[in-house]
Tab-separated table of C-alpha atoms and ligand atoms in Angstrom:
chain	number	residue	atom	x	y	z
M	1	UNK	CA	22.990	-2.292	-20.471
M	2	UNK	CA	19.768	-0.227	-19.562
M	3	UNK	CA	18.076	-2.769	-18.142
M	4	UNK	CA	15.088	-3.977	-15.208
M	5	UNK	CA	17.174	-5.218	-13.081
M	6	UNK	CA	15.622	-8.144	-10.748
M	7	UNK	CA	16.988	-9.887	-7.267
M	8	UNK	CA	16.007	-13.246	-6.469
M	9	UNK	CA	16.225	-15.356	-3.324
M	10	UNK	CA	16.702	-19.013	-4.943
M	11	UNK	CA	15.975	-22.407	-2.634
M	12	UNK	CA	17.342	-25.393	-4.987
M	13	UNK	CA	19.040	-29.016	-5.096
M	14	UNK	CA	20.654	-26.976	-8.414
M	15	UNK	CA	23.408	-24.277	-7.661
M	16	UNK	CA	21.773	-20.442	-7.416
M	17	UNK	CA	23.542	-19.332	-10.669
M	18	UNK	CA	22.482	-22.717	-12.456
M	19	UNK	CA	18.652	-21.697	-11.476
M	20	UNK	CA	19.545	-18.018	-12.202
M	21	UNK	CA	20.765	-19.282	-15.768
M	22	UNK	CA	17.189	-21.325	-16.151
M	23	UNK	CA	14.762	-18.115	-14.903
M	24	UNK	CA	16.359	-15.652	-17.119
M	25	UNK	CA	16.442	-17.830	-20.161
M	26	UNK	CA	12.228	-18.833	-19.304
M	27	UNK	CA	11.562	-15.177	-19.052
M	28	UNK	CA	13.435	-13.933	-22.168
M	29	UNK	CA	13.986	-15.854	-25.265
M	30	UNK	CA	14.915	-18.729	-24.040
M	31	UNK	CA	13.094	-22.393	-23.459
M	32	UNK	CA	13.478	-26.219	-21.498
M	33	UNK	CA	15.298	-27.552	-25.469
M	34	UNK	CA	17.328	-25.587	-27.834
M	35	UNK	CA	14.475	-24.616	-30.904
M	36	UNK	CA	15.396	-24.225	-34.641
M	37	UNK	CA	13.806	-20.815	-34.622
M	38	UNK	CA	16.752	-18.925	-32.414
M	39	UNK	CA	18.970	-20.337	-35.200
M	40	UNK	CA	20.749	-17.669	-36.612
M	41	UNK	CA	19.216	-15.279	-35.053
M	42	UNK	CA	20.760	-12.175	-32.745
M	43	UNK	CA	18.328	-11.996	-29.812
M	44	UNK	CA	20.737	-10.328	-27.289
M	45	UNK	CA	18.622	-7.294	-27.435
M	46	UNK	CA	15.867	-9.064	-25.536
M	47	UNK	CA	18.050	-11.593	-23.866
M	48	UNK	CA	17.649	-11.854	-20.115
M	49	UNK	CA	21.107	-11.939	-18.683
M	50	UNK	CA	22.884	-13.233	-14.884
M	51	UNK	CA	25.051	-10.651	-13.406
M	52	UNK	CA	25.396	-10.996	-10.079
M	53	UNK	CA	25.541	-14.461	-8.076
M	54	UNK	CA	25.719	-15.009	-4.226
M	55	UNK	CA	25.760	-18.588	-3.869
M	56	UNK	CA	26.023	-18.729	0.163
M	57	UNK	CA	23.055	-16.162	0.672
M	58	UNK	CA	21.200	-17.674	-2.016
M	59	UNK	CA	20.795	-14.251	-4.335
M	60	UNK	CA	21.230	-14.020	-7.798
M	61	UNK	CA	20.478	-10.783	-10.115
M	62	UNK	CA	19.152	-10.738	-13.032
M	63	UNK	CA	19.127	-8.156	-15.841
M	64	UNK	CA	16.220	-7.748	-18.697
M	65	UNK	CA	16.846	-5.749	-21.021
M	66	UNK	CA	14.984	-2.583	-21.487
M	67	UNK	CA	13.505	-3.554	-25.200
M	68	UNK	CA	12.249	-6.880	-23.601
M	69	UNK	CA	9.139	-4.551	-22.126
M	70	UNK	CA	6.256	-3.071	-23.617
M	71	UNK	CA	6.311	0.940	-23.051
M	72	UNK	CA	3.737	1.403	-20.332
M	73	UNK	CA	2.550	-2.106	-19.389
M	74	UNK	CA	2.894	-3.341	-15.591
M	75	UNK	CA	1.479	-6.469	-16.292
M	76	UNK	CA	3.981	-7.526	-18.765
M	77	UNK	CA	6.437	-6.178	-16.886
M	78	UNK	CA	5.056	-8.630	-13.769
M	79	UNK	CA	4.465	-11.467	-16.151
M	80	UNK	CA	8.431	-11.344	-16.957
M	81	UNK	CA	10.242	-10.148	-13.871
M	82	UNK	CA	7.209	-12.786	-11.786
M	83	UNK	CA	5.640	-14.954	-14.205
M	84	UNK	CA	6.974	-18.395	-14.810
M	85	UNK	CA	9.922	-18.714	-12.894
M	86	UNK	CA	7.547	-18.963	-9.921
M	87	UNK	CA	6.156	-22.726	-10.792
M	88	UNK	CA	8.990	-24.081	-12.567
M	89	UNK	CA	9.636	-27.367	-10.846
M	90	UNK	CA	13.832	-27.151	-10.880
M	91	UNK	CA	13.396	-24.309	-8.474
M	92	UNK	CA	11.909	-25.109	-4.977
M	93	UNK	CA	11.815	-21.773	-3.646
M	94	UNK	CA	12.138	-18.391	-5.607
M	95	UNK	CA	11.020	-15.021	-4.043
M	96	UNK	CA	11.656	-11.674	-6.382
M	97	UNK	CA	13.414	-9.276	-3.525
M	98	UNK	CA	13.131	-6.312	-5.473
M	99	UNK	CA	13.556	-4.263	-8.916
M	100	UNK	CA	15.359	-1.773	-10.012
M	101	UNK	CA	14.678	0.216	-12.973
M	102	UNK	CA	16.362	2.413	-15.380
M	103	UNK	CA	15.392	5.940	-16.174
M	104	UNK	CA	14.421	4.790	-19.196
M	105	UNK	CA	11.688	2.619	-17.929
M	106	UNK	CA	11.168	5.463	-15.143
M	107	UNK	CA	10.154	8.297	-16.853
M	108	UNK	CA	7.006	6.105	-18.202
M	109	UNK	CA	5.308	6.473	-15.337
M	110	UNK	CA	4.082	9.856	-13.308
M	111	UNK	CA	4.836	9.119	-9.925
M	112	UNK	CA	2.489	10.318	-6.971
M	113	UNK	CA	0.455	13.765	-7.858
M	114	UNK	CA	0.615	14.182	-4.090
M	115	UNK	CA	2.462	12.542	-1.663
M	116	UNK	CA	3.113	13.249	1.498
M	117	UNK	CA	3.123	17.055	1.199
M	118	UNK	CA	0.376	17.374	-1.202
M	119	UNK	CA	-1.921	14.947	1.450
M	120	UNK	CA	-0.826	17.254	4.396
M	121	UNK	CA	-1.578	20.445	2.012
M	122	UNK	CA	-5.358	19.337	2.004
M	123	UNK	CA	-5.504	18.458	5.723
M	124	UNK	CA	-3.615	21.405	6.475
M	125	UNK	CA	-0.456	19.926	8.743
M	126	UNK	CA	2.023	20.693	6.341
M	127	UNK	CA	3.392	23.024	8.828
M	128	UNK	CA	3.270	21.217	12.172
M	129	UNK	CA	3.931	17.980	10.156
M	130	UNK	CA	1.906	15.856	13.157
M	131	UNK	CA	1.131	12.321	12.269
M	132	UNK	CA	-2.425	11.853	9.976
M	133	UNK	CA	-4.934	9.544	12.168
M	134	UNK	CA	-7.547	7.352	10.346
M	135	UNK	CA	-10.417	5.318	10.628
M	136	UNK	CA	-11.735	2.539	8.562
M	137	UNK	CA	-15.702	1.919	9.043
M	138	UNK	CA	-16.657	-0.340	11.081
M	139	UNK	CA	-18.602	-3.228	10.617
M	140	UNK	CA	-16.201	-3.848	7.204
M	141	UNK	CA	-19.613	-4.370	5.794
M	142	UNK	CA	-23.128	-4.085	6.488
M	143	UNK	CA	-24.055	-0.748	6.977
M	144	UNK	CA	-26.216	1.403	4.421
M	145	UNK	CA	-25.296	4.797	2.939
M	146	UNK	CA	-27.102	6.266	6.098
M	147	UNK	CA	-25.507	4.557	8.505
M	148	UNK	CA	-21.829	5.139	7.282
M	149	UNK	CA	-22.555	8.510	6.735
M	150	UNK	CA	-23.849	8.824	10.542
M	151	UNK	CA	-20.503	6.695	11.604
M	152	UNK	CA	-18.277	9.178	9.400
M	153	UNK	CA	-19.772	12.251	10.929
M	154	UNK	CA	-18.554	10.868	14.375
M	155	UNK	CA	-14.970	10.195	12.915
M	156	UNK	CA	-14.767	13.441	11.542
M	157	UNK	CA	-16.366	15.479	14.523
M	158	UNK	CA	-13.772	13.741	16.384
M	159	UNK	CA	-10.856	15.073	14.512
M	160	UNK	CA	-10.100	11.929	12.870
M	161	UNK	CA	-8.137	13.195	9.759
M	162	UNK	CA	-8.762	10.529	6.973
M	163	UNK	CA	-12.278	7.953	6.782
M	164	UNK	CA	-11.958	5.205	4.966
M	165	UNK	CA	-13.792	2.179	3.260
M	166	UNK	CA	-12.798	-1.269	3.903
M	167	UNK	CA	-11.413	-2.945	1.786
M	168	UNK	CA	-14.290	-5.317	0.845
M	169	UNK	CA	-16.838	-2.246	0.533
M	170	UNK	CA	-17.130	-1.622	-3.185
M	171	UNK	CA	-20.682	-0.883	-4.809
M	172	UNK	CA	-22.998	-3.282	-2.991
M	173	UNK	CA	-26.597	-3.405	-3.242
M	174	UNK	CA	-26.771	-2.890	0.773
M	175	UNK	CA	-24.614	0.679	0.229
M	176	UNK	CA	-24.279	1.631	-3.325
M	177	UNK	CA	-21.519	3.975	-3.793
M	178	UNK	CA	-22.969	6.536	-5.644
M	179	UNK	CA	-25.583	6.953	-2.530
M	180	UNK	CA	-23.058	6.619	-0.199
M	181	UNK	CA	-20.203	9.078	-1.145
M	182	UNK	CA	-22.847	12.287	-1.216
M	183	UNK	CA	-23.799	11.161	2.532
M	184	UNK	CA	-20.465	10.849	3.349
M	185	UNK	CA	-19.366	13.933	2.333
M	186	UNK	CA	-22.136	15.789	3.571
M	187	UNK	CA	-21.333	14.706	7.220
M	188	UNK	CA	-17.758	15.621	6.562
M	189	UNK	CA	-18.764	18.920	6.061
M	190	UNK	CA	-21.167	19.344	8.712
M	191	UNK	CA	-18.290	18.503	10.687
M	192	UNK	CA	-15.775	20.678	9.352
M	193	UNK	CA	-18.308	23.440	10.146
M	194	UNK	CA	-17.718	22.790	13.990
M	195	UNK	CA	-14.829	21.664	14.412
M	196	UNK	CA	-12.720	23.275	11.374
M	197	UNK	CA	-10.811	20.592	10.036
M	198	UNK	CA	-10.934	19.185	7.069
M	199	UNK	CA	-10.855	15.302	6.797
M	200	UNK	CA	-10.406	13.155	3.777
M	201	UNK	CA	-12.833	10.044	2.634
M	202	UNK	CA	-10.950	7.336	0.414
M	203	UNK	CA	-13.337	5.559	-1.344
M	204	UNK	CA	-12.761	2.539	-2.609
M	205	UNK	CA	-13.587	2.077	-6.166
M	206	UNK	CA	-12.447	-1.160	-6.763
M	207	UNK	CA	-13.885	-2.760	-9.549
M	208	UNK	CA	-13.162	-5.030	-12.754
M	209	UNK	CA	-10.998	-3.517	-15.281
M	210	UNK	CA	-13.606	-2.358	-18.217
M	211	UNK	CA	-15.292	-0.657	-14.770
M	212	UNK	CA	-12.435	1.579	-13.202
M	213	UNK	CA	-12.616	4.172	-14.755
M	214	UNK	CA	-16.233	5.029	-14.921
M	215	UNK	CA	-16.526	3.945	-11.601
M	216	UNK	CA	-13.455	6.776	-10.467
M	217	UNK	CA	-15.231	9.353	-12.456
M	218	UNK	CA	-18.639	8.652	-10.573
M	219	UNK	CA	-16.909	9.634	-7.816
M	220	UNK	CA	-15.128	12.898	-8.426
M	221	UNK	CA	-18.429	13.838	-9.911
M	222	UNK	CA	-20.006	13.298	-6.132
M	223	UNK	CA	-17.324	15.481	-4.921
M	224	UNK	CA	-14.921	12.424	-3.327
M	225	UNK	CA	-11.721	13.821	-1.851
M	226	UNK	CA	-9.630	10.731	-2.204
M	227	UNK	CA	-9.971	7.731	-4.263
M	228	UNK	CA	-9.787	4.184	-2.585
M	229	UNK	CA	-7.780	0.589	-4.786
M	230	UNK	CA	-7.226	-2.266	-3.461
M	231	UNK	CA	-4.004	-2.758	-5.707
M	232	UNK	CA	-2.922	-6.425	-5.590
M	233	UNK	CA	-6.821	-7.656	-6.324
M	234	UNK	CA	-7.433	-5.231	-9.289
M	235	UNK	CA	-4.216	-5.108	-10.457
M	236	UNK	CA	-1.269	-2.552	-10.215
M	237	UNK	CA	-3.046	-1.220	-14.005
M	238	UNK	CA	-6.481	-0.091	-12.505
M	239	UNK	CA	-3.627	2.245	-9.910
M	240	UNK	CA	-2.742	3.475	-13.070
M	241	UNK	CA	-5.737	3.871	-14.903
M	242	UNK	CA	-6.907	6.439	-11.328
M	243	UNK	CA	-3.179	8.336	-11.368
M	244	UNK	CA	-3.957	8.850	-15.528
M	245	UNK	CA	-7.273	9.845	-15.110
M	246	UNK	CA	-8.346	11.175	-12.402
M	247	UNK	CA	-7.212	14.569	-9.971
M	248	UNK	CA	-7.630	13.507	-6.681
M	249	UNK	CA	-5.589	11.550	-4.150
M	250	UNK	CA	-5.212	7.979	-4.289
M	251	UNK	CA	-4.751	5.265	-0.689
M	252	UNK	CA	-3.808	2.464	-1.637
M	253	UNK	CA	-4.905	-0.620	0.045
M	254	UNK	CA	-2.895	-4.410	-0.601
M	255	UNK	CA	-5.175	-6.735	1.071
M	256	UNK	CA	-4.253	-10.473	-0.482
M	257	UNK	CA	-0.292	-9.317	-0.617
M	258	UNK	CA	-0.212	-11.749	2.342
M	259	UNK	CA	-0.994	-14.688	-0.153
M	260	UNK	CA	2.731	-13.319	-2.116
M	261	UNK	CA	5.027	-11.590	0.326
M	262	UNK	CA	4.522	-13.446	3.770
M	263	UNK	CA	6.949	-16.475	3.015
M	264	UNK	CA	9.903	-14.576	3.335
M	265	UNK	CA	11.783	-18.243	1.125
M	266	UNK	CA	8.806	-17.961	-1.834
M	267	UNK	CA	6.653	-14.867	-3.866
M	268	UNK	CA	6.989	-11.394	-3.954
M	269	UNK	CA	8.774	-9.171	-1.574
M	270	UNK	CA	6.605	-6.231	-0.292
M	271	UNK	CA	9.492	-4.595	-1.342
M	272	UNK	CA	8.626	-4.494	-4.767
M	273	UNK	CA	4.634	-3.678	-4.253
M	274	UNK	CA	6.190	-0.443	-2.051
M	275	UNK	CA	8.327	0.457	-5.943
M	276	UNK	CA	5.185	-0.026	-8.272
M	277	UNK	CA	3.020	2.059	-6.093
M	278	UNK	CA	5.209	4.537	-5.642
M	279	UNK	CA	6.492	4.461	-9.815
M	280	UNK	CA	2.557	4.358	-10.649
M	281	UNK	CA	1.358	7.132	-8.578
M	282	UNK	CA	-0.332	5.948	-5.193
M	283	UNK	CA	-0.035	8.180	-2.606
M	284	UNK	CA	-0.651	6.644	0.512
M	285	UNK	CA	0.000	2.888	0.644
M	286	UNK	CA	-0.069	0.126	3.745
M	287	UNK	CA	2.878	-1.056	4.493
M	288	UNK	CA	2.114	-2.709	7.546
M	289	UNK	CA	1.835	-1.931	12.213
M	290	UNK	CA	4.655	-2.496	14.309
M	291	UNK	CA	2.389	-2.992	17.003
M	292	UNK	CA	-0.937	-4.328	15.261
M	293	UNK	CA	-2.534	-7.285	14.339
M	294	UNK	CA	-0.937	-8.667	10.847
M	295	UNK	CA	2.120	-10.432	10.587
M	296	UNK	CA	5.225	-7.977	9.722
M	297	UNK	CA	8.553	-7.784	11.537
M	298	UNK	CA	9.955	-4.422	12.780
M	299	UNK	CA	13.271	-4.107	10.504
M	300	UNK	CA	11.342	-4.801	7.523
M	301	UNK	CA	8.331	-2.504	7.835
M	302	UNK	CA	11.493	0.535	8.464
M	303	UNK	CA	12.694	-0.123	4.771
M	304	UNK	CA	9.467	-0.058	3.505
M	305	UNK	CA	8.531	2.993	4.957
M	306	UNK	CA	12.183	4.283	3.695
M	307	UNK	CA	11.077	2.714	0.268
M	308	UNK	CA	8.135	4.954	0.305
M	309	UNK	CA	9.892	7.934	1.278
M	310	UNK	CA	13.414	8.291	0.688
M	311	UNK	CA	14.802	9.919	-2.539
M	312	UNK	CA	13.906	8.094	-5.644
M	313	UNK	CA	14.070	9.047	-9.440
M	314	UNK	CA	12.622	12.486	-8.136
M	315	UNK	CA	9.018	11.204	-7.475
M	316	UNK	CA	7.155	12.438	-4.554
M	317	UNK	CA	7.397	10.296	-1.355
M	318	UNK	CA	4.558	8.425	-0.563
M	319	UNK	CA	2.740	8.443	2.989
M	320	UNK	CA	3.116	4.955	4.770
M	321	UNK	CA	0.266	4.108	6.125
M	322	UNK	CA	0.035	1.658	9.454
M	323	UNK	CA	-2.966	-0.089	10.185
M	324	UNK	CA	-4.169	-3.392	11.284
M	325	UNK	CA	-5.465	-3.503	15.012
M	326	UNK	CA	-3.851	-0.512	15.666
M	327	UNK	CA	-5.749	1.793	18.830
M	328	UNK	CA	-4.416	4.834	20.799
M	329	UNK	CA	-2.101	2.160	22.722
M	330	UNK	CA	-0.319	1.865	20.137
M	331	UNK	CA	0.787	5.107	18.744
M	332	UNK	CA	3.780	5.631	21.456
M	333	UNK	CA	5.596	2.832	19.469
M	334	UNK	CA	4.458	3.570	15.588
M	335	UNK	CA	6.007	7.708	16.039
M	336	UNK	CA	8.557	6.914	18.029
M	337	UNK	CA	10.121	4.277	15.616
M	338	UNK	CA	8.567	5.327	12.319
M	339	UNK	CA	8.342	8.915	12.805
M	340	UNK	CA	5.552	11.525	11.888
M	341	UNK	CA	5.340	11.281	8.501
M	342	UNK	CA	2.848	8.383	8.668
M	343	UNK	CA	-0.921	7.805	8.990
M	344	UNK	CA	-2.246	5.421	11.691
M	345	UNK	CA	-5.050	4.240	10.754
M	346	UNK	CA	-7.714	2.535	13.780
M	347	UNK	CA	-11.340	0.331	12.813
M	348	UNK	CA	-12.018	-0.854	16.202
M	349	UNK	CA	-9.594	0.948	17.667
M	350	UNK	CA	-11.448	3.828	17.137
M	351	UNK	CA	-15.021	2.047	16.864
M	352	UNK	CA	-14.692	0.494	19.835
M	353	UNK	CA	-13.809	3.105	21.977
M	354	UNK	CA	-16.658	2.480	25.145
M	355	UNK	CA	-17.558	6.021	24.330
M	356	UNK	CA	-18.399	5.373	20.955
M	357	UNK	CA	-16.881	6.792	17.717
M	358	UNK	CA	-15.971	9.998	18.371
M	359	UNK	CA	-14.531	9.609	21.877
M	360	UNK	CA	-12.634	7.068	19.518
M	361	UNK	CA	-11.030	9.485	16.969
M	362	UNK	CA	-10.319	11.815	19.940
M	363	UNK	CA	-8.227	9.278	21.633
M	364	UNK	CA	-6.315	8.863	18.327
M	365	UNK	CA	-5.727	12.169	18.327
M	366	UNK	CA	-4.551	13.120	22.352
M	367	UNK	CA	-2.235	10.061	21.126
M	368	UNK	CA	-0.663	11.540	18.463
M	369	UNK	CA	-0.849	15.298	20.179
M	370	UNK	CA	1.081	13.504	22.899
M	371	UNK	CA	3.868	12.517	20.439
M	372	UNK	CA	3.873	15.879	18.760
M	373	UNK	CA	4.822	17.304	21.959
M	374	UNK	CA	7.027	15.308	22.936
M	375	UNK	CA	5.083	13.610	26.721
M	376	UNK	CA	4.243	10.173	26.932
M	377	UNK	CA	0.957	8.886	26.537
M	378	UNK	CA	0.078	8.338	29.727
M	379	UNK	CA	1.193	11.591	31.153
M	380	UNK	CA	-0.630	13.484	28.272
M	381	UNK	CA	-3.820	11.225	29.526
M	382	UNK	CA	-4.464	13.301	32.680
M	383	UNK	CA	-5.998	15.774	30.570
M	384	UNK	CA	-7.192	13.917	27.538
M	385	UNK	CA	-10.620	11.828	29.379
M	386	UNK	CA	-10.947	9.521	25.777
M	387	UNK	CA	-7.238	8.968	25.762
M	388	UNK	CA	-7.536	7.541	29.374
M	389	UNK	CA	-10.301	5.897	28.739
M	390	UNK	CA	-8.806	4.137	25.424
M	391	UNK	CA	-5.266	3.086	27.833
M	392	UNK	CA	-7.636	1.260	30.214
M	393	UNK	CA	-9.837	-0.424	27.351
M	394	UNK	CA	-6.759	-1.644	25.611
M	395	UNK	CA	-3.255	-0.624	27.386
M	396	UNK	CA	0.231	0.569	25.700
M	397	UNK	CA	1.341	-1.774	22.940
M	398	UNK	CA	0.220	-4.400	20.974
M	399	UNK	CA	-2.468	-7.020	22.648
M	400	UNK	CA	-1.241	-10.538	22.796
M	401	UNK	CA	-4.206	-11.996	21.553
M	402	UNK	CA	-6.281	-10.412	19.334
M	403	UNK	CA	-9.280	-12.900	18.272
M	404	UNK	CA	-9.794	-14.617	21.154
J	501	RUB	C1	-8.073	-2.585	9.809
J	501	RUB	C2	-8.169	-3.535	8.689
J	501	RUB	C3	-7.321	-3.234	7.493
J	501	RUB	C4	-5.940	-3.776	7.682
J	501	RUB	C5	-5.233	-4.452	6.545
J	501	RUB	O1	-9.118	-2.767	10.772
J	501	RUB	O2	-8.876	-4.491	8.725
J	501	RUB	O3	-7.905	-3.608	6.314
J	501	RUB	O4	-5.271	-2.609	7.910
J	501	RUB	O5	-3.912	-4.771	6.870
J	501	RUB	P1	-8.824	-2.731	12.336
J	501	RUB	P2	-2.605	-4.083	6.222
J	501	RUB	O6	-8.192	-1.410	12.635
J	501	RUB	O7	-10.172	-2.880	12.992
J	501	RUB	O8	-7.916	-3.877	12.642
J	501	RUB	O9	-2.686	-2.612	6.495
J	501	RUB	O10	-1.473	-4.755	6.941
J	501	RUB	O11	-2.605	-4.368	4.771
């Protein structure tokens, strides 16, 4: 059967295939009582069907049938696969694990326009394929179009390769964006003049649906280089309104995903955010630090970086990015577990350098120049002043206790 195929972790007094039986029948054609209007009728074609069952581990699978989806539409697709099953009050805990989809279903949907290579094309590290190193303004909010732009000309004159909004920055009155992203781009450029590199702004455009689009088209018009979504807020439709519609590259920010994937018994699997951004066409998503501030566990950040990457359907892998109280500390342990195909992404880390901004981005950088060839960080900081300067402020590793 070409089908969306769904896997569920299931907490219940009933048995897993029982509650298995119960989700697929509330998400298809099915109901709590047997109604007069099925009668007769053949409705296998949008039925919702059980086929797999692990009663010890608690997994069940679920197949819906291609038809049972409009062509197109990620929120009906959500609203079945994750609607109702979530509050129905025969199942304690339910948490979707991940989908699979057919090629049917697949070849809706574009995929990245860049990816990883296409990102590194821009930069220009296709070739020595050395981590990307980001910053995210700091203060998340408060500055005006001035004073980001004087903050991103630091980044950038420091090498940092990608400047980014937070994810609470949209179109305030304090920094509209449309005064912003010229200023911004201007002191890119001022710094690729000395120092010859080219660095990326994502900015984020996040806005309420019957906005998106306009507000993505304001932007290429002021000559952005990347656009900026915060997917799980707007919705995984406004990712696809920016892949449809627009030509530049897309970083795609999750901020709220905590509220749906962090109890590993109940919500939504990161798992499945990683598929959709990747099926839609983001090309950088955060997945999550090994060594940072948010809550994530080592084995599972791996797969979703493999999620992002490895071969799937033929779409174009999509650059992990790691951030989240990440500084040049930390770098050792993100390349030498994740690899180089990732972007490491520092706010204070970089902000808070004691030498300001752009010693900041430069410490990144000796960091990730120190993986690249091959030393270790501290050996590499006898001739890199910021990097030294960055181990003393905040050592190798993650800090114990980051809001104290
Ligand atoms: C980073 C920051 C980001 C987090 C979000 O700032 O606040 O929004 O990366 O987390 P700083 P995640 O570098 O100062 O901590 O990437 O896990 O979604």
């Amino acid at each position: 059967m070409d089908a969306v195929r769904a896997t569920y972790y299931i907490e219940s007094s009933f048995p897993v295939k029982r509650c298995a039986e119960i989700i697929a029948m509330e998400e298809s054609t099915g109901t709590w009582t047997e109604v007069h209007t099925t009668e007769g009728k053949d409705l296998d074609f949008v039925t919702a069907k059980v086929e797999d069952v692990d009663e010890i581990r608690g997994k069940a699978v679920i197949a819906y049938p291609v038809d049972l989806f409009e062509v197109r539409n990620i929120p009906q697709l959500l609203s079945v696969v994750a609607g109702n099953l979530f509050g129905l009050s025969d199942v304690a805990n339910v948490r979707l694990l991940d989908l699979e989809f057919p090629n049917e279903f697949i070849s809706q949907f574009r995929g990245p326009a860049f990816g990883i290579d296409g990102v590194r094309d821009y930069i220009g590290t296709k070739e020595d394929g050395r981590p990307h190193v980001g910053t995210i303004i700091k203060p998340k909010v408060g500055l005006n179009p001035e004073e980001t732009a004087a903050v991103a000309y630091e980044a950038a004159s420091g090498g940092i390769d990608l400047i980014k909004d937070d994810e609470t920055l949209c179109d305030q009155r304090f920094c509209p964006m449309a005064e912003r992203l010229p200023l911004v781009m201007d002191a890119i450029d001022r710094a690729l003049s000395e120092v010859e590199e080219r660095t990326l702004y994502a900015v984020n455009v996040t806005t309420g649906a019957d906005e998106i689009a306009e507000r993505a088209d304001i932007a290429e018009e002021n000559g952005a280089n990347m656009l900026m979504i915060d997917v799980i807020t707007a919705g995984f439709d406004a990712l696809k309104v920016l892949r449809e519609n627009c030509s530049l590259p897309i970083h795609v920010h999750r901020t709220m995903h905590g509220a749906l994937t962090r109890n590993p018994a109940h919500g939504i699997a990161m798992d499945v955010f990683c598929r959709l951004t990747r099926l839609i066409g983001g090309d950088q998503l955060h997945v999550g630090t090994l060594t940072g501030k948010m809550e994530g566990e080592e084995t599972n950040i791996l797969h979703l970086d493999s999620i992002l990457k490895e071969e799937w359907h033929g779409f174009k892998p999509v650059f992990p990015v790691s951030s989240g109280g990440l500084h040049p500390g930390c770098v050792e342990e993100e390349i030498g577990k994740r690899g180089m195909d990732l972007v490491l992404q520092a706010g204070g880390g970089v902000h808070g350098h004691p030498y300001g901004t752009k010693a900041g981005a430069r410490a990144m950088r000796q960091a990730a120049e120190a993986m690249a060839l091959g030393v270790g960080l501290e050996a590499h900081a006898a001739g890199a002043p910021e990097l030294s300067r960055a181990l003393e402020t905040w050592g190798i590793g993650k800090i114990e206790n980051y809001y104290r």
